[in-house]
PDB file of C-alpha atoms in Angstrom:
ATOM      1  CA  UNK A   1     -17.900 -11.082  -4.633  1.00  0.00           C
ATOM      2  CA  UNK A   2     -17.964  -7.315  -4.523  1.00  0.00           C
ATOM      3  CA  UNK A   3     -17.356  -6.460  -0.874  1.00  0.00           C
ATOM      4  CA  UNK A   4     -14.862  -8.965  -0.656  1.00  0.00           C
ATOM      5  CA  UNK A   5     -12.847  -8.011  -3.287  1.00  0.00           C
ATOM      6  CA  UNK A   6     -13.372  -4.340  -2.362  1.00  0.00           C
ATOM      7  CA  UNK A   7     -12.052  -5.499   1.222  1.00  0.00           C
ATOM      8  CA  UNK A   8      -9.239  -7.209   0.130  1.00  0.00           C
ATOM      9  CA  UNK A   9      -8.241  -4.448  -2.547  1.00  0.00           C
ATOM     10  CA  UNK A  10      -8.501  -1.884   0.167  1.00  0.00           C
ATOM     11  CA  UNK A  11      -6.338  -3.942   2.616  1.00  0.00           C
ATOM     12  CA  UNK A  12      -3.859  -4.507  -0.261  1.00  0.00           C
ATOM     13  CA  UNK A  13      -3.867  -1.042  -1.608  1.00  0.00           C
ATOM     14  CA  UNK A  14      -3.115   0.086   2.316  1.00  0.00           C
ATOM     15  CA  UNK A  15      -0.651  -2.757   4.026  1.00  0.00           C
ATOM     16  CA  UNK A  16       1.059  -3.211   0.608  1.00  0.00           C
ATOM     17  CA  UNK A  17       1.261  -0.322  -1.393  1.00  0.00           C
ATOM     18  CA  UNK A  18       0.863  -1.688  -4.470  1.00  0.00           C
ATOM     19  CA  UNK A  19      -0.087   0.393  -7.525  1.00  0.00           C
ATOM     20  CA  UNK A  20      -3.606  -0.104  -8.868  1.00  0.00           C
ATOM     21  CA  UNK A  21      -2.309  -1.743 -11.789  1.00  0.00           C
ATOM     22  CA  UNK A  22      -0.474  -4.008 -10.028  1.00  0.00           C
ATOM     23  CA  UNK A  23      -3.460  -4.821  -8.217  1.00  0.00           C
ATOM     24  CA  UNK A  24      -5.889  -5.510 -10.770  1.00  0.00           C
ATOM     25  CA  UNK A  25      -3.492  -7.335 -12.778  1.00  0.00           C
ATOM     26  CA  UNK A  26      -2.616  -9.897  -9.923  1.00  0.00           C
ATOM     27  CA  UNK A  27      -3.947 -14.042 -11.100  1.00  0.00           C
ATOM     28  CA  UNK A  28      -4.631 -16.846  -8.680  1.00  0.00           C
ATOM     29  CA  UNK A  29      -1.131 -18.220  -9.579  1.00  0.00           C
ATOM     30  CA  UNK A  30       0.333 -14.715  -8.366  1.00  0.00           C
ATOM     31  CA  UNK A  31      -1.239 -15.577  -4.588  1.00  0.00           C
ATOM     32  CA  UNK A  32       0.914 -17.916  -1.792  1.00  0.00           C
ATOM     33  CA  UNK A  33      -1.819 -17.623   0.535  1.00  0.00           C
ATOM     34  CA  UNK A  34       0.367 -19.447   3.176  1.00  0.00           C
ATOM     35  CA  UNK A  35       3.629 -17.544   2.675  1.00  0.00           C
ATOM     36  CA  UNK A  36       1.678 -14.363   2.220  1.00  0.00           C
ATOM     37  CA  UNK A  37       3.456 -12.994  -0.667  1.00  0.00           C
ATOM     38  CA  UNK A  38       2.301 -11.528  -3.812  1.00  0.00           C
ATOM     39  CA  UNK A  39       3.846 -11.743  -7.093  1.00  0.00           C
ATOM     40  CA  UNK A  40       4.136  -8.663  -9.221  1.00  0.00           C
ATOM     41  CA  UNK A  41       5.081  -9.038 -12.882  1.00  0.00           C
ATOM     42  CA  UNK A  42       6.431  -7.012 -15.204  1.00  0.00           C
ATOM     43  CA  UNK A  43       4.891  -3.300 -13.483  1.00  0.00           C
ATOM     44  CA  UNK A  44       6.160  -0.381 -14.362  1.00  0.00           C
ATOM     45  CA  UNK A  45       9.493  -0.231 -15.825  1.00  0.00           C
ATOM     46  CA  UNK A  46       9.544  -3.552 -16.807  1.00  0.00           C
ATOM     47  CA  UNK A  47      10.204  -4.808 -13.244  1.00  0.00           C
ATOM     48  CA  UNK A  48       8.785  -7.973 -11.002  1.00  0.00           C
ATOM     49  CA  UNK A  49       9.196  -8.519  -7.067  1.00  0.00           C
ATOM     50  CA  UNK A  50       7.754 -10.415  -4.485  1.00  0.00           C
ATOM     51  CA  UNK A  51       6.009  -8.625  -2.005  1.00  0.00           C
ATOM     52  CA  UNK A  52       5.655  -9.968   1.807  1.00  0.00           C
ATOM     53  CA  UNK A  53       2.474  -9.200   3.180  1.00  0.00           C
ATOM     54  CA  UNK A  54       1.943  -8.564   6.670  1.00  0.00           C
ATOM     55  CA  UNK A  55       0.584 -11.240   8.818  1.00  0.00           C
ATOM     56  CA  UNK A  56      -2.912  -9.560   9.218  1.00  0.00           C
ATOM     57  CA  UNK A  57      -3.110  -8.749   5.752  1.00  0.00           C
ATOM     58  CA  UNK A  58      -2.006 -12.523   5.066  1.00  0.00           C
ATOM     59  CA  UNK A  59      -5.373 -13.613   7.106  1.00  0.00           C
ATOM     60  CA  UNK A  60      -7.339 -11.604   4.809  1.00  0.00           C
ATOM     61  CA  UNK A  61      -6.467 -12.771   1.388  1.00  0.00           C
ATOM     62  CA  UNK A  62      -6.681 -16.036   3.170  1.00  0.00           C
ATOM     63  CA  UNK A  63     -10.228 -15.655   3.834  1.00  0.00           C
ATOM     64  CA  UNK A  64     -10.963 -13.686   0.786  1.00  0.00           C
ATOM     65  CA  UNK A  65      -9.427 -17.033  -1.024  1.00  0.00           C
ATOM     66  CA  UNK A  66     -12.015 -19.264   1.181  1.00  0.00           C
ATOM     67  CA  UNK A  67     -14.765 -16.981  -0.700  1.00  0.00           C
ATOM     68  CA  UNK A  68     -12.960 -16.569  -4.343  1.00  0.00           C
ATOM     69  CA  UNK A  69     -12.227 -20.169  -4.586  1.00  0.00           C
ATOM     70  CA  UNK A  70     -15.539 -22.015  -3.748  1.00  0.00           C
ATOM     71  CA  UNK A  71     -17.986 -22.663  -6.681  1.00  0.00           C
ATOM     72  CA  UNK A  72     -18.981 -21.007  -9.144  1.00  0.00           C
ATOM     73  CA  UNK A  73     -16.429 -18.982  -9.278  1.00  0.00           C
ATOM     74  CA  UNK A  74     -13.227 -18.967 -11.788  1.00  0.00           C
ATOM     75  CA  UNK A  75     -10.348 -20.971  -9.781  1.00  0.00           C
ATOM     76  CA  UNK A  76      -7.938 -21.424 -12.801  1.00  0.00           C
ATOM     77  CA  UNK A  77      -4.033 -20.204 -12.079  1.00  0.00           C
ATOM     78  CA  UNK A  78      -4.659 -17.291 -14.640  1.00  0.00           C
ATOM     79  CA  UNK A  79      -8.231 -16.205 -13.364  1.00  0.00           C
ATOM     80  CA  UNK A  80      -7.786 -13.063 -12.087  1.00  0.00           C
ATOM     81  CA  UNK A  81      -7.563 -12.731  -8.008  1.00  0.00           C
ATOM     82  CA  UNK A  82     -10.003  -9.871  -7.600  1.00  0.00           C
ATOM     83  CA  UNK A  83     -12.083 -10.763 -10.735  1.00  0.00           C
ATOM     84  CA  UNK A  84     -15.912 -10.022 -11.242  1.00  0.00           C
ATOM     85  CA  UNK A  85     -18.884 -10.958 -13.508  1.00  0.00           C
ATOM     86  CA  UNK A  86     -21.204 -13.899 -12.044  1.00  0.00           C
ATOM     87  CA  UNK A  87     -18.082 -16.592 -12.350  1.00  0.00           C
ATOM     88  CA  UNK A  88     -15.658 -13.770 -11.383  1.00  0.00           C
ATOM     89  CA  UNK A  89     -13.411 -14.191 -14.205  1.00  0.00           C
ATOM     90  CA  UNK A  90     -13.160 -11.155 -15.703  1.00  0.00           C
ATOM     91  CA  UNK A  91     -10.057  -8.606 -14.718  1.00  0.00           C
ATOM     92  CA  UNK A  92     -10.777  -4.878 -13.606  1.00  0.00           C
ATOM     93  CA  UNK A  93      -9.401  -2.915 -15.728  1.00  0.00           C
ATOM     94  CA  UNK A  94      -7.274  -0.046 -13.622  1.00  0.00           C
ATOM     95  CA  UNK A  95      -9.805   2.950 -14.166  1.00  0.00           C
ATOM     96  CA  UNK A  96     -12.738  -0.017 -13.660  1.00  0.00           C
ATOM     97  CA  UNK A  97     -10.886  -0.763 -10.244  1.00  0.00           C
ATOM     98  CA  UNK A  98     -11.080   2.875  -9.654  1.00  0.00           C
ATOM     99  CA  UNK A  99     -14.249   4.081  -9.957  1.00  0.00           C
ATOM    100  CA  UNK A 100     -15.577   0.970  -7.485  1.00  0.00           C
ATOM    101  CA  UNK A 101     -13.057   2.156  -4.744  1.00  0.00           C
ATOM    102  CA  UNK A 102     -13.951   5.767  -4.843  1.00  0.00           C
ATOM    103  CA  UNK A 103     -17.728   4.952  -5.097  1.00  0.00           C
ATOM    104  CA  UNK A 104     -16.836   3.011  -1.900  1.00  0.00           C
ATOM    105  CA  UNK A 105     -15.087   6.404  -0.763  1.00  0.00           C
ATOM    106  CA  UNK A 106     -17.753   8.592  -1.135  1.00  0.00           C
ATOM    107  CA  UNK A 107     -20.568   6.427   0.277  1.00  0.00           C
ATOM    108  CA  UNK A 108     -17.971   5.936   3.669  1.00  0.00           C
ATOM    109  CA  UNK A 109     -18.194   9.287   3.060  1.00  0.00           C
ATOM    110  CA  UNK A 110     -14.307   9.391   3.300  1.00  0.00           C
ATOM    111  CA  UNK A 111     -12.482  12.986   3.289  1.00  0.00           C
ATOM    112  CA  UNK A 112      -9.486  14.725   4.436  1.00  0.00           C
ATOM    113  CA  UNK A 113      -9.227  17.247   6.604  1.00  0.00           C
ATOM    114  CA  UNK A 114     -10.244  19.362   4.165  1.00  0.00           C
ATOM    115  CA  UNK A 115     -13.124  17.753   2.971  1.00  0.00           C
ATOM    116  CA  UNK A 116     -11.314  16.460   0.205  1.00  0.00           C
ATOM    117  CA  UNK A 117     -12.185  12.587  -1.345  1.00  0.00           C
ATOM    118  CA  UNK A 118      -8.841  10.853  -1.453  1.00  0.00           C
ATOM    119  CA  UNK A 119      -7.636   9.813  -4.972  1.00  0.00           C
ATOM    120  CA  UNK A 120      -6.737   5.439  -4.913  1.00  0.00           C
ATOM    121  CA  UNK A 121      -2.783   6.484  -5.607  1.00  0.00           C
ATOM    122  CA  UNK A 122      -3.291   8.421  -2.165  1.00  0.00           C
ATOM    123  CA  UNK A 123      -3.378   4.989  -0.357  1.00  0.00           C
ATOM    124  CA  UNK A 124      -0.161   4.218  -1.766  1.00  0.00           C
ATOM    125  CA  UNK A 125       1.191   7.565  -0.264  1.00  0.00           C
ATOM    126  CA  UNK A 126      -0.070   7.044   3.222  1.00  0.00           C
ATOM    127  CA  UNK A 127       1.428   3.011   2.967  1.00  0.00           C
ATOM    128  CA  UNK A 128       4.896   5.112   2.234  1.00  0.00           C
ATOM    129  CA  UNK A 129       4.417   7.648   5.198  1.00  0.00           C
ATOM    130  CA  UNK A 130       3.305   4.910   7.310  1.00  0.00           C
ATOM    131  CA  UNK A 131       6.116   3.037   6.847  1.00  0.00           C
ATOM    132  CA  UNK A 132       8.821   5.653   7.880  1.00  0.00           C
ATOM    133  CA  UNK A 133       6.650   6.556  10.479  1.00  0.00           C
ATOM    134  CA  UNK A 134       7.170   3.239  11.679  1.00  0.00           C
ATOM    135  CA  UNK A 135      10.803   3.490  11.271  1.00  0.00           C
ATOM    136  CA  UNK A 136      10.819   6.546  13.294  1.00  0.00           C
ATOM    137  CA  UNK A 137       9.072   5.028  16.296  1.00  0.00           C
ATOM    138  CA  UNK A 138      10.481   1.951  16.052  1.00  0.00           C
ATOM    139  CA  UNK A 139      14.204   3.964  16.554  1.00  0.00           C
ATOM    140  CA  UNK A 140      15.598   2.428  12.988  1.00  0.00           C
ATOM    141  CA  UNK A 141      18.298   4.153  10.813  1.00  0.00           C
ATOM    142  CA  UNK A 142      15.711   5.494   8.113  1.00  0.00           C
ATOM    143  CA  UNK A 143      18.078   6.520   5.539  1.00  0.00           C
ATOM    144  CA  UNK A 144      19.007   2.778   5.566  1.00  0.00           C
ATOM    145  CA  UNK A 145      15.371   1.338   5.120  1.00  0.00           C
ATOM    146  CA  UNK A 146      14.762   3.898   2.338  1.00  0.00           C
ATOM    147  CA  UNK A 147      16.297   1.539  -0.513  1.00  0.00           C
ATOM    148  CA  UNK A 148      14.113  -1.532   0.931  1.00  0.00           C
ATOM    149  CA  UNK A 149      10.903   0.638   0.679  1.00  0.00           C
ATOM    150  CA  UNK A 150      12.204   1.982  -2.940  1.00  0.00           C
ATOM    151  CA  UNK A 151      12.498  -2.006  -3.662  1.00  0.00           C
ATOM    152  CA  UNK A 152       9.726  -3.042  -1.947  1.00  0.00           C
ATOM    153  CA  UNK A 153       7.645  -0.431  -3.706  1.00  0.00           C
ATOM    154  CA  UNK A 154       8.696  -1.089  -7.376  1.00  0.00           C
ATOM    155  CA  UNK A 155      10.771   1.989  -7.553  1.00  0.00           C
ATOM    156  CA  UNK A 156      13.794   2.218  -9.554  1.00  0.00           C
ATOM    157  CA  UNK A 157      15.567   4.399  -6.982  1.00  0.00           C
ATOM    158  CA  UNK A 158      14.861   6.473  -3.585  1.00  0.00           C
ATOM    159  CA  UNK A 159      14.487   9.569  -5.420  1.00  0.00           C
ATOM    160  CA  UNK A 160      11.097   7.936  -6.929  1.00  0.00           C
ATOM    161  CA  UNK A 161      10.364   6.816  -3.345  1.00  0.00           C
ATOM    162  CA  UNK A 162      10.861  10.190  -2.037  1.00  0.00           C
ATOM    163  CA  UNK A 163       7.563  11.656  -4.123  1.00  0.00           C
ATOM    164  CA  UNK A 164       5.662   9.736  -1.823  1.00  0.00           C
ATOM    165  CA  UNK A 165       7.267  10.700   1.487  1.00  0.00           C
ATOM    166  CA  UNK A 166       5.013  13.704   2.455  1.00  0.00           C
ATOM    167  CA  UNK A 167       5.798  15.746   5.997  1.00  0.00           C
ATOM    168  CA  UNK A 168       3.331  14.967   7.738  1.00  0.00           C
ATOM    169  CA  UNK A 169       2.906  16.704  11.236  1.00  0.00           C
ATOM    170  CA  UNK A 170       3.443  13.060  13.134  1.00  0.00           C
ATOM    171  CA  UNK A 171       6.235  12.241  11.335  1.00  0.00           C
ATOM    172  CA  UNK A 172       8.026  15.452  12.248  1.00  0.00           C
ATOM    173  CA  UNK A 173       7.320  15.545  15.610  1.00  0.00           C
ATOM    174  CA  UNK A 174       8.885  12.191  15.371  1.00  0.00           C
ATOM    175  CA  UNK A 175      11.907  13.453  13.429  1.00  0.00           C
ATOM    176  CA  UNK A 176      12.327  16.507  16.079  1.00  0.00           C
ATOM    177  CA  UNK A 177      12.401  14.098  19.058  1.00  0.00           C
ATOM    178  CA  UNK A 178      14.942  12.053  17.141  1.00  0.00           C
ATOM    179  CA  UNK A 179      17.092  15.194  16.697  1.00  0.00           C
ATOM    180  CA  UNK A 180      16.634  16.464  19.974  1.00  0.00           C
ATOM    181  CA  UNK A 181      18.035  13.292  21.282  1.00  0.00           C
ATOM    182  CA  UNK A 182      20.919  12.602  19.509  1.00  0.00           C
ATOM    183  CA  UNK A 183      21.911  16.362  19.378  1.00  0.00           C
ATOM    184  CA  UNK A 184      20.067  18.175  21.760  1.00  0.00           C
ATOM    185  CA  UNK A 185      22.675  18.848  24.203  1.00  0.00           C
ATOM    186  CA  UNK A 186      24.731  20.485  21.398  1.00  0.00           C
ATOM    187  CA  UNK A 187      22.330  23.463  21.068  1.00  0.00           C
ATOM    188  CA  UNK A 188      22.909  25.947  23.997  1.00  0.00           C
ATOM    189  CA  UNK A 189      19.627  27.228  25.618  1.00  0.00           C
ATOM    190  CA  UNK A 190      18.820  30.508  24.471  1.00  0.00           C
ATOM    191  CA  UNK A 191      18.590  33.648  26.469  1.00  0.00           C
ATOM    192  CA  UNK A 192      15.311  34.935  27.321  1.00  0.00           C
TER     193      UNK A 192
END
């Protein structure tokens, strides 16, 4: 089951933003393939949420499921969803979970654009700064989405949220076209 799970946790990790914990911990009877929703429990400060996944990302725990629930593998409700071991019913453990993705990291040979191997918790941070750069094309009030992504995320508040909201050059270009829209003609040209 290996590069399936490691599919599905990467698609996860990415479209859902889930902490690795959250991932590793999530059981067959935490899945509604159809709906497409996960169910967190009792993450980090105690909390639980659904979380919608998108419709692509629905597909592919869909067909992960079509692999994780044919024989001989472990189909019971509390058998973990990305499990391994021949009947793949034993959990990853978070640092387990881990080392498999960035071993899958460095053979992609994945960087930045420094050269640098991105850490798992960095997917989470691009899902956030994908999300508001979403927002930003898509013309929504951002300061009004922020408590959704704070919720959607687990967070307690925004100001959690806002550690993983990195400036990234696209997203102010974004914000600077935004600005120069709605108060552009405010600002006199200046004089050469």
């Amino acid at each position: 089951l290996l590069p399936a799970v490691m599919r599905l946790a990467i698609v996860i990790l990415y479209t859902a933003g889930l902490r690795r914990g959250e991932l590793v911990r999530l059981t067959l009877d935490d899945v509604e393939p159809q709906a497409g929703i996960l169910r967190i429990r009792a993450s980090k400060f105690h909390k639980s949420r659904l979380v919608p996944l998108s419709a692509d990302a629905g597909e592919e725990l869909q067909a992960y499921l079509r692999k994780r629930l044919a024989s001989p593998f472990t189909t019971g409700p509390g058998a973990p969803l990305l499990g391994h071991g021949k009947r793949g019913g034993r959990q990853y453990t978070g640092g387990g979970m881990g080392r498999v993705i960035n071993r899958l990291f460095t053979n992609a040979e994945v960087t930045d654009g420094e050269g640098r191997r991105p850490r798992v918790h960095d997917v989470r941070h691009s899902f956030a700064v994908q999300a508001l750069t979403r927002w930003y094309r898509a013309g929504t009030d951002v300061q009004s989405n922020l408590p959704r992504l704070a919720m959607y995320m687990g967070h307690v508040s925004i100001v959690s949220t806002a550690h993983y909201l990195h400036f990234v050059p696209a997203m102010r270009e974004l914000a600077s076209d935004r600005f120069e829209s709605a108060f552009g003609d405010l600002i006199e040209e200046m004089p050469e």
